[in-house]
Short mmCIF file of C-alpha atoms in Angstrom, two decimals:
data_model
loop_
_atom_site.label_atom_id
_atom_site.label_comp_id
_atom_site.label_asym_id
_atom_site.label_seq_id
_atom_site.Cartn_x
_atom_site.Cartn_y
_atom_site.Cartn_z
CA UNK A 14 0.00 0.00 0.00
CA UNK A 15 1.41 3.45 -0.91
CA UNK A 16 2.22 5.83 1.94
CA UNK A 17 -0.91 7.83 2.65
CA UNK A 18 -3.06 6.48 -0.21
CA UNK A 19 -4.45 9.28 -2.31
CA UNK A 20 -7.25 10.03 -4.73
CA UNK A 21 -6.24 11.82 -7.94
CA UNK A 22 -6.93 15.57 -7.93
CA UNK A 23 -8.94 15.67 -11.21
CA UNK A 24 -11.30 13.06 -9.76
CA UNK A 25 -11.60 14.97 -6.49
CA UNK A 26 -12.57 18.10 -8.45
CA UNK A 27 -15.24 16.08 -10.26
CA UNK A 28 -16.69 14.91 -6.93
CA UNK A 29 -16.64 18.42 -5.46
CA UNK A 30 -18.36 19.86 -8.53
CA UNK A 31 -21.20 17.38 -8.01
CA UNK A 32 -21.47 18.12 -4.30
CA UNK A 33 -21.48 21.89 -4.81
CA UNK A 34 -24.20 21.50 -7.46
CA UNK A 35 -26.19 19.56 -4.85
CA UNK A 36 -26.02 22.43 -2.37
CA UNK A 37 -23.12 21.23 -0.23
CA UNK A 38 -21.44 24.45 1.00
CA UNK A 39 -18.14 24.91 -0.80
CA UNK A 40 -16.55 26.19 2.40
CA UNK A 41 -17.34 22.90 4.14
CA UNK A 42 -15.36 21.09 1.44
CA UNK A 43 -12.49 23.61 1.43
CA UNK A 44 -12.17 23.35 5.21
CA UNK A 45 -11.46 19.62 4.90
CA UNK A 46 -9.22 19.90 1.85
CA UNK A 47 -7.23 22.86 3.14
CA UNK A 48 -7.34 24.37 -0.36
CA UNK A 49 -9.77 26.05 -2.74
CA UNK A 50 -10.71 23.07 -4.89
CA UNK A 51 -11.91 25.26 -7.78
CA UNK A 52 -8.40 26.65 -8.39
CA UNK A 53 -6.54 24.55 -10.96
CA UNK A 54 -2.89 23.68 -10.43
CA UNK A 55 -1.19 24.25 -7.10
CA UNK A 56 1.01 22.01 -5.01
CA UNK A 57 -1.09 18.89 -4.58
CA UNK A 58 -1.37 16.03 -7.08
CA UNK A 59 -3.75 14.02 -4.92
CA UNK A 60 -5.84 14.16 -1.76
CA UNK A 61 -5.45 11.77 1.18
CA UNK A 62 -8.00 8.95 1.23
CA UNK A 63 -8.83 9.92 4.81
CA UNK A 64 -9.90 13.38 3.66
CA UNK A 65 -11.99 11.92 0.85
CA UNK A 66 -13.87 9.86 3.43
CA UNK A 67 -14.52 13.06 5.38
CA UNK A 68 -15.81 14.80 2.23
CA UNK A 69 -18.32 12.02 1.57
CA UNK A 70 -19.48 12.07 5.18
CA UNK A 71 -19.91 15.86 5.23
CA UNK A 72 -21.75 15.84 1.89
CA UNK A 73 -24.32 13.36 3.21
CA UNK A 74 -24.66 15.28 6.48
CA UNK A 75 -25.18 18.59 4.64
CA UNK A 76 -27.77 17.23 2.19
CA UNK A 77 -29.46 14.60 4.35
CA UNK A 78 -29.59 12.47 1.19
CA UNK A 79 -28.67 8.87 2.00
CA UNK A 80 -28.78 8.05 -1.72
CA UNK A 81 -26.16 10.66 -2.52
CA UNK A 82 -23.45 8.06 -3.12
CA UNK A 83 -25.55 6.35 -5.80
CA UNK A 84 -26.37 9.67 -7.47
CA UNK A 85 -22.68 10.58 -7.38
CA UNK A 86 -21.71 7.29 -9.00
CA UNK A 87 -24.21 7.82 -11.80
CA UNK A 88 -22.84 11.34 -12.29
CA UNK A 89 -19.28 9.96 -12.47
CA UNK A 90 -20.40 7.48 -15.14
CA UNK A 91 -21.60 10.38 -17.31
CA UNK A 92 -18.12 11.92 -17.29
CA UNK A 93 -15.49 11.12 -19.90
CA UNK A 94 -13.13 9.25 -17.57
CA UNK A 95 -10.23 7.18 -18.86
CA UNK A 96 -11.01 4.38 -16.43
CA UNK A 97 -14.62 4.26 -17.61
CA UNK A 98 -13.58 4.21 -21.27
CA UNK A 99 -11.27 1.26 -20.54
CA UNK A 100 -14.21 -0.70 -19.16
CA UNK A 101 -16.57 0.27 -21.96
CA UNK A 102 -14.26 -0.22 -24.96
CA UNK A 103 -12.88 -3.69 -24.16
CA UNK A 104 -13.76 -6.74 -26.26
CA UNK A 105 -15.85 -8.37 -23.53
CA UNK A 106 -17.12 -7.25 -20.15
CA UNK A 107 -14.74 -9.73 -18.49
CA UNK A 108 -11.77 -8.15 -20.29
CA UNK A 109 -13.05 -4.68 -19.41
CA UNK A 110 -13.35 -5.46 -15.71
CA UNK A 111 -9.86 -6.99 -15.72
CA UNK A 112 -8.39 -3.85 -17.32
CA UNK A 113 -10.46 -1.61 -15.04
CA UNK A 114 -9.11 -3.36 -11.95
CA UNK A 115 -5.52 -3.28 -13.24
CA UNK A 116 -5.59 0.49 -13.81
CA UNK A 117 -7.90 1.67 -11.00
CA UNK A 118 -4.98 3.17 -9.05
CA UNK A 119 -4.85 6.00 -11.57
CA UNK A 120 -7.99 7.28 -9.81
CA UNK A 121 -7.65 6.02 -6.24
CA UNK A 122 -5.10 4.19 -4.12
CA UNK A 123 -7.60 3.60 -1.30
CA UNK A 124 -7.91 -0.16 -1.75
CA UNK A 125 -8.18 -3.03 -4.21
CA UNK A 126 -10.93 -4.72 -6.18
CA UNK A 127 -11.64 -8.40 -5.62
CA UNK A 128 -13.27 -10.70 -8.16
CA UNK A 129 -14.64 -14.00 -6.84
CA UNK A 130 -16.57 -16.64 -8.76
CA UNK A 131 -19.59 -18.07 -6.99
CA UNK A 132 -21.16 -21.46 -7.59
CA UNK A 133 -24.45 -19.91 -8.74
CA UNK A 134 -23.23 -18.67 -12.13
CA UNK A 135 -22.30 -15.23 -10.81
CA UNK A 136 -19.08 -13.45 -9.90
CA UNK A 137 -18.79 -11.07 -6.95
CA UNK A 138 -17.03 -7.77 -7.66
CA UNK A 139 -16.14 -6.11 -4.37
CA UNK A 140 -13.82 -3.39 -3.11
CA UNK A 141 -11.57 -3.99 -0.10
CA UNK A 142 -10.07 -0.82 1.45
CA UNK A 143 -6.46 -0.88 2.56
CA UNK A 144 -5.91 -1.42 6.26
CA UNK A 145 -7.09 1.49 8.42
CA UNK A 146 -8.64 3.33 5.46
CA UNK A 147 -12.08 4.71 6.23
CA UNK A 148 -14.28 3.77 3.26
CA UNK A 149 -17.98 4.20 3.95
CA UNK A 150 -21.01 2.57 2.37
CA UNK A 151 -21.66 5.90 0.62
CA UNK A 152 -18.26 5.66 -1.07
CA UNK A 153 -18.95 2.09 -2.14
CA UNK A 154 -22.29 3.27 -3.52
CA UNK A 155 -20.38 5.75 -5.67
CA UNK A 156 -17.99 3.05 -6.91
CA UNK A 157 -20.56 0.39 -7.76
CA UNK A 158 -23.28 2.73 -9.03
CA UNK A 159 -20.77 4.10 -11.54
CA UNK A 160 -19.69 0.59 -12.61
CA UNK A 161 -23.32 -0.51 -12.92
CA UNK A 162 -24.09 2.57 -15.04
CA UNK A 163 -21.16 1.90 -17.38
CA UNK A 164 -22.26 -1.73 -17.82
CA UNK A 165 -25.88 -0.74 -18.52
CA UNK A 166 -24.65 1.67 -21.20
CA UNK A 167 -23.03 -1.29 -22.97
CA UNK A 168 -25.77 -3.85 -22.35
CA UNK A 169 -29.29 -2.38 -21.98
CA UNK A 170 -30.52 -5.70 -20.53
CA UNK A 171 -27.72 -5.82 -17.93
CA UNK A 172 -30.23 -5.36 -15.12
CA UNK A 173 -31.30 -8.97 -15.78
CA UNK A 174 -27.74 -10.14 -15.09
CA UNK A 175 -26.66 -7.91 -12.18
CA UNK A 176 -27.54 -7.89 -8.49
CA UNK A 177 -26.64 -4.80 -6.45
CA UNK A 178 -25.97 -5.92 -2.89
CA UNK A 179 -26.26 -3.04 -0.44
CA UNK A 180 -24.59 -3.07 2.98
CA UNK A 181 -25.30 0.44 4.23
CA UNK A 182 -27.63 1.40 7.06
CA UNK A 183 -30.91 3.30 7.30
CA UNK A 184 -31.88 3.09 3.66
CA UNK A 185 -35.01 1.27 2.54
CA UNK A 186 -34.88 -1.11 -0.40
CA UNK A 187 -37.67 0.66 -2.27
CA UNK A 188 -35.69 3.91 -2.28
CA UNK A 189 -32.61 2.25 -3.78
CA UNK A 190 -34.74 0.53 -6.40
CA UNK A 191 -35.82 3.97 -7.62
CA UNK A 192 -32.20 4.96 -8.23
CA UNK A 193 -30.61 1.79 -9.60
CA UNK A 194 -31.32 -0.11 -12.81
CA UNK A 195 -30.51 -3.49 -11.26
CA UNK A 196 -32.38 -5.53 -8.64
CA UNK A 197 -31.01 -5.01 -5.14
CA UNK A 198 -30.85 -6.90 -1.90
CA UNK A 199 -29.51 -6.19 1.54
CA UNK A 200 -26.19 -7.65 2.66
CA UNK A 201 -23.30 -7.13 5.04
CA UNK A 202 -21.31 -5.16 2.47
CA UNK A 203 -21.85 -3.30 -0.81
CA UNK A 204 -20.80 -5.09 -4.01
CA UNK A 205 -22.03 -6.27 -7.42
CA UNK A 206 -22.94 -9.77 -8.50
CA UNK A 207 -22.61 -10.18 -12.28
CA UNK A 208 -23.60 -13.27 -14.27
CA UNK A 209 -20.78 -15.15 -16.01
CA UNK A 210 -22.89 -15.19 -19.19
CA UNK A 211 -22.88 -11.37 -19.27
CA UNK A 212 -19.13 -11.32 -18.62
CA UNK A 213 -18.48 -13.54 -21.63
CA UNK A 214 -20.75 -11.63 -23.99
CA UNK A 215 -19.16 -9.64 -26.82
CA UNK A 216 -19.16 -5.88 -26.24
CA UNK A 217 -21.07 -4.00 -29.00
CA UNK A 218 -19.28 -0.79 -27.93
CA UNK A 219 -15.78 -2.33 -28.20
CA UNK A 220 -13.21 -0.18 -29.99
CA UNK A 221 -9.62 -1.42 -30.15
CA UNK A 222 -8.18 1.97 -31.13
CA UNK A 223 -9.97 3.92 -28.39
CA UNK A 224 -9.12 1.21 -25.87
CA UNK A 225 -5.43 1.35 -26.78
CA UNK A 226 -5.43 5.16 -26.51
CA UNK A 227 -7.06 5.10 -23.09
CA UNK A 228 -4.78 2.32 -21.82
CA UNK A 229 -1.74 4.33 -22.91
CA UNK A 230 -3.05 7.43 -21.11
CA UNK A 231 -3.71 5.35 -18.00
CA UNK A 232 -0.17 3.92 -18.05
CA UNK A 233 1.29 7.42 -18.36
CA UNK A 234 -0.75 8.67 -15.40
CA UNK A 235 0.27 5.68 -13.27
CA UNK A 236 3.93 6.02 -14.31
CA UNK A 237 3.93 9.72 -13.39
CA UNK A 238 2.32 8.99 -10.04
CA UNK A 239 4.92 6.26 -9.46
CA UNK A 240 7.78 8.70 -10.13
CA UNK A 241 6.25 11.21 -7.75
CA UNK A 242 5.78 8.49 -5.17
CA UNK A 243 9.45 7.46 -5.41
CA UNK A 244 10.58 11.01 -4.58
CA UNK A 245 7.86 11.29 -1.96
CA UNK A 246 9.01 8.06 -0.30
CA UNK A 247 12.67 9.15 -0.30
CA UNK A 248 11.86 12.52 1.29
CA UNK A 249 9.45 10.98 3.76
CA UNK A 250 12.05 8.39 4.80
CA UNK A 251 14.57 11.17 5.45
CA UNK A 252 11.95 13.15 7.38
CA UNK A 253 11.17 10.09 9.49
CA UNK A 254 14.84 9.76 10.48
CA UNK A 255 14.97 13.46 11.30
CA UNK A 256 11.77 13.24 13.35
CA UNK A 257 13.36 10.50 15.43
CA UNK A 258 16.35 12.78 16.02
CA UNK A 259 14.04 15.76 16.67
CA UNK A 260 15.64 17.78 13.84
CA UNK A 261 13.16 17.62 10.96
CA UNK A 262 14.30 20.80 9.22
CA UNK A 263 14.41 21.15 5.46
CA UNK A 264 18.19 21.60 5.60
CA UNK A 265 18.72 18.35 7.53
CA UNK A 266 16.42 16.42 5.21
CA UNK A 267 18.25 17.77 2.14
CA UNK A 268 21.57 16.72 3.69
CA UNK A 269 20.23 13.19 4.25
CA UNK A 270 19.38 13.02 0.54
CA UNK A 271 22.72 14.53 -0.52
CA UNK A 272 20.91 17.46 -2.09
CA UNK A 273 21.09 21.19 -1.66
CA UNK A 274 17.96 22.87 -0.33
CA UNK A 275 17.48 24.53 -3.72
CA UNK A 276 17.67 21.21 -5.61
CA UNK A 277 15.29 19.59 -3.13
CA UNK A 278 12.80 22.42 -3.56
CA UNK A 279 13.11 22.25 -7.36
CA UNK A 280 12.50 18.50 -7.49
CA UNK A 281 9.54 18.77 -5.13
CA UNK A 282 8.06 21.55 -7.23
CA UNK A 283 8.39 19.38 -10.35
CA UNK A 284 6.56 16.62 -8.47
CA UNK A 285 3.79 19.04 -7.54
CA UNK A 286 4.40 19.21 -3.80
CA UNK A 287 6.47 20.95 -1.10
CA UNK A 288 8.61 20.01 1.86
CA UNK A 289 5.99 21.28 4.31
CA UNK A 290 3.27 19.21 2.63
CA UNK A 291 5.35 16.03 2.91
CA UNK A 292 6.31 16.84 6.50
CA UNK A 293 2.63 17.14 7.35
CA UNK A 294 1.85 13.92 5.47
CA UNK A 295 4.76 12.17 7.21
CA UNK A 296 3.49 13.19 10.62
CA UNK A 297 0.01 12.03 9.65
CA UNK A 298 1.24 8.66 8.33
CA UNK A 299 3.41 8.07 11.39
CA UNK A 300 0.61 9.03 13.75
CA UNK A 301 -1.90 6.76 12.00
CA UNK A 302 0.56 3.88 12.22
CA UNK A 303 1.46 4.47 15.87
CA UNK A 304 -2.14 4.83 16.95
CA UNK A 305 -2.75 1.17 16.01
CA UNK A 306 -0.49 0.18 18.91
CA UNK A 307 -2.91 0.33 21.83
CA UNK A 308 -0.02 0.21 24.31
CA UNK A 309 1.38 3.55 23.09
CA UNK A 310 -0.17 6.49 24.99
CA UNK A 311 -1.48 9.37 22.90
CA UNK A 312 0.87 11.87 24.54
CA UNK A 313 3.82 9.69 23.50
CA UNK A 314 2.56 9.57 19.91
CA UNK A 315 2.38 13.36 19.99
CA UNK A 316 6.07 13.52 20.94
CA UNK A 317 7.14 10.87 18.41
CA UNK A 318 5.59 12.72 15.46
CA UNK A 319 7.35 15.96 16.34
CA UNK A 320 4.91 17.99 18.42
CA UNK A 321 6.07 19.64 21.61
CA UNK A 322 2.52 20.10 22.93
CA UNK A 323 -0.21 17.40 22.92
CA UNK A 324 -2.81 20.09 22.21
CA UNK A 325 -1.09 20.91 18.90
CA UNK A 326 -1.06 17.22 18.02
CA UNK A 327 -4.77 16.82 18.83
CA UNK A 328 -5.59 19.81 16.63
CA UNK A 329 -3.49 18.45 13.75
CA UNK A 330 -4.97 14.97 14.13
CA UNK A 331 -8.49 16.34 13.92
CA UNK A 332 -7.49 18.24 10.77
CA UNK A 333 -6.07 15.03 9.26
CA UNK A 334 -8.94 12.70 10.08
CA UNK A 335 -11.87 14.78 11.31
CA UNK A 336 -11.75 12.84 14.59
CA UNK A 337 -10.12 13.02 18.00
CA UNK A 338 -7.21 10.58 18.44
CA UNK A 339 -9.08 8.48 21.00
CA UNK A 340 -12.20 8.20 18.83
CA UNK A 341 -10.10 7.33 15.80
CA UNK A 342 -8.32 4.56 17.71
CA UNK A 343 -11.68 2.99 18.57
CA UNK A 344 -12.78 3.17 14.92
CA UNK A 345 -9.54 1.51 13.79
CA UNK A 346 -10.21 -1.44 16.07
CA UNK A 347 -13.74 -1.87 14.71
CA UNK A 348 -12.66 -1.49 11.06
CA UNK A 349 -9.89 -4.04 11.52
CA UNK A 350 -12.40 -6.66 12.66
CA UNK A 351 -14.70 -5.85 9.71
CA UNK A 352 -11.87 -6.08 7.14
CA UNK A 353 -10.77 -9.44 8.53
CA UNK A 354 -14.32 -10.71 8.04
CA UNK A 355 -14.52 -9.38 4.45
CA UNK A 356 -11.13 -10.89 3.56
CA UNK A 357 -12.28 -14.24 4.92
CA UNK A 358 -15.48 -14.08 2.88
CA UNK A 359 -13.72 -13.06 -0.37
CA UNK A 360 -11.22 -15.92 -0.06
CA UNK A 361 -13.96 -18.58 -0.04
CA UNK A 362 -14.49 -20.39 -3.35
CA UNK A 363 -12.22 -17.95 -5.18
CA UNK A 364 -11.92 -19.23 -8.74
CA UNK A 365 -10.84 -17.76 -12.09
CA UNK A 366 -13.82 -16.90 -14.23
#
């Protein structure tokens, strides 16, 4: 899992445009992001997955619309996204889903897709968040409503071959049926069940040229993100060493990397970030890792991530996650148990389709 998994900035802007159009106050979004999302460019090339979870939660709270995730997914499917084109232009649906899964990190690094063949003639397409990543049922609604919409565009009768399993709370079946093309049923998690006959069917929208163009664009995006990540990892590693020594200054970090401050700043600018941004991310990543150790007191975590006062750490932690450290630690414990259960379920009867 990449350090501090991120969601690509163009995709975040797409989400925020939808939320603002649905009367979510822009300031509420900017307060979480720490930037004005409508301004193109800037330092960031992605937004932390933790902040994306906060955005989804705030959007639902502000609108009171528990179907917002589904509406958002359908909106995403109307956009000209590379990842959607890859799914829709492949020779078969099976090939499209394979390619979609292989290139999904160009949009989000928050987790991984799992494809499991059942014994009833269906496959289960699910999404498993990385450890300690908050990924709500509303976010899964966005993911699977968009995938369902793309599939229905290709195959108008897809609703006869897809089951939308919904694991969220406080939402009646009849309300979901109004929003989704496919039959739904309640479950412990949100995922799609797709018939193997639909997977094998030839895609009438297949286009080898367009598929190749979109795959090439996806590879370039992923390669660029990988290069940025390599520099990010090197700087973060140096910062971690300096944090341990209580000397996390830009000069000391540059020395660790055998660079001048000017060269370090230049390379970070080319990567679309800054030293201060990575320092903040490094503190966040270290804090989120340390907080999993229940034997480490919160005041000690505060010291280990470079804060001289616990109050400053608590304020920063709330900015990072939207929660107090103690509350977050409780949520981590509960999410860990849930992920273990989902991993156990997805490993049963796993077969190639």
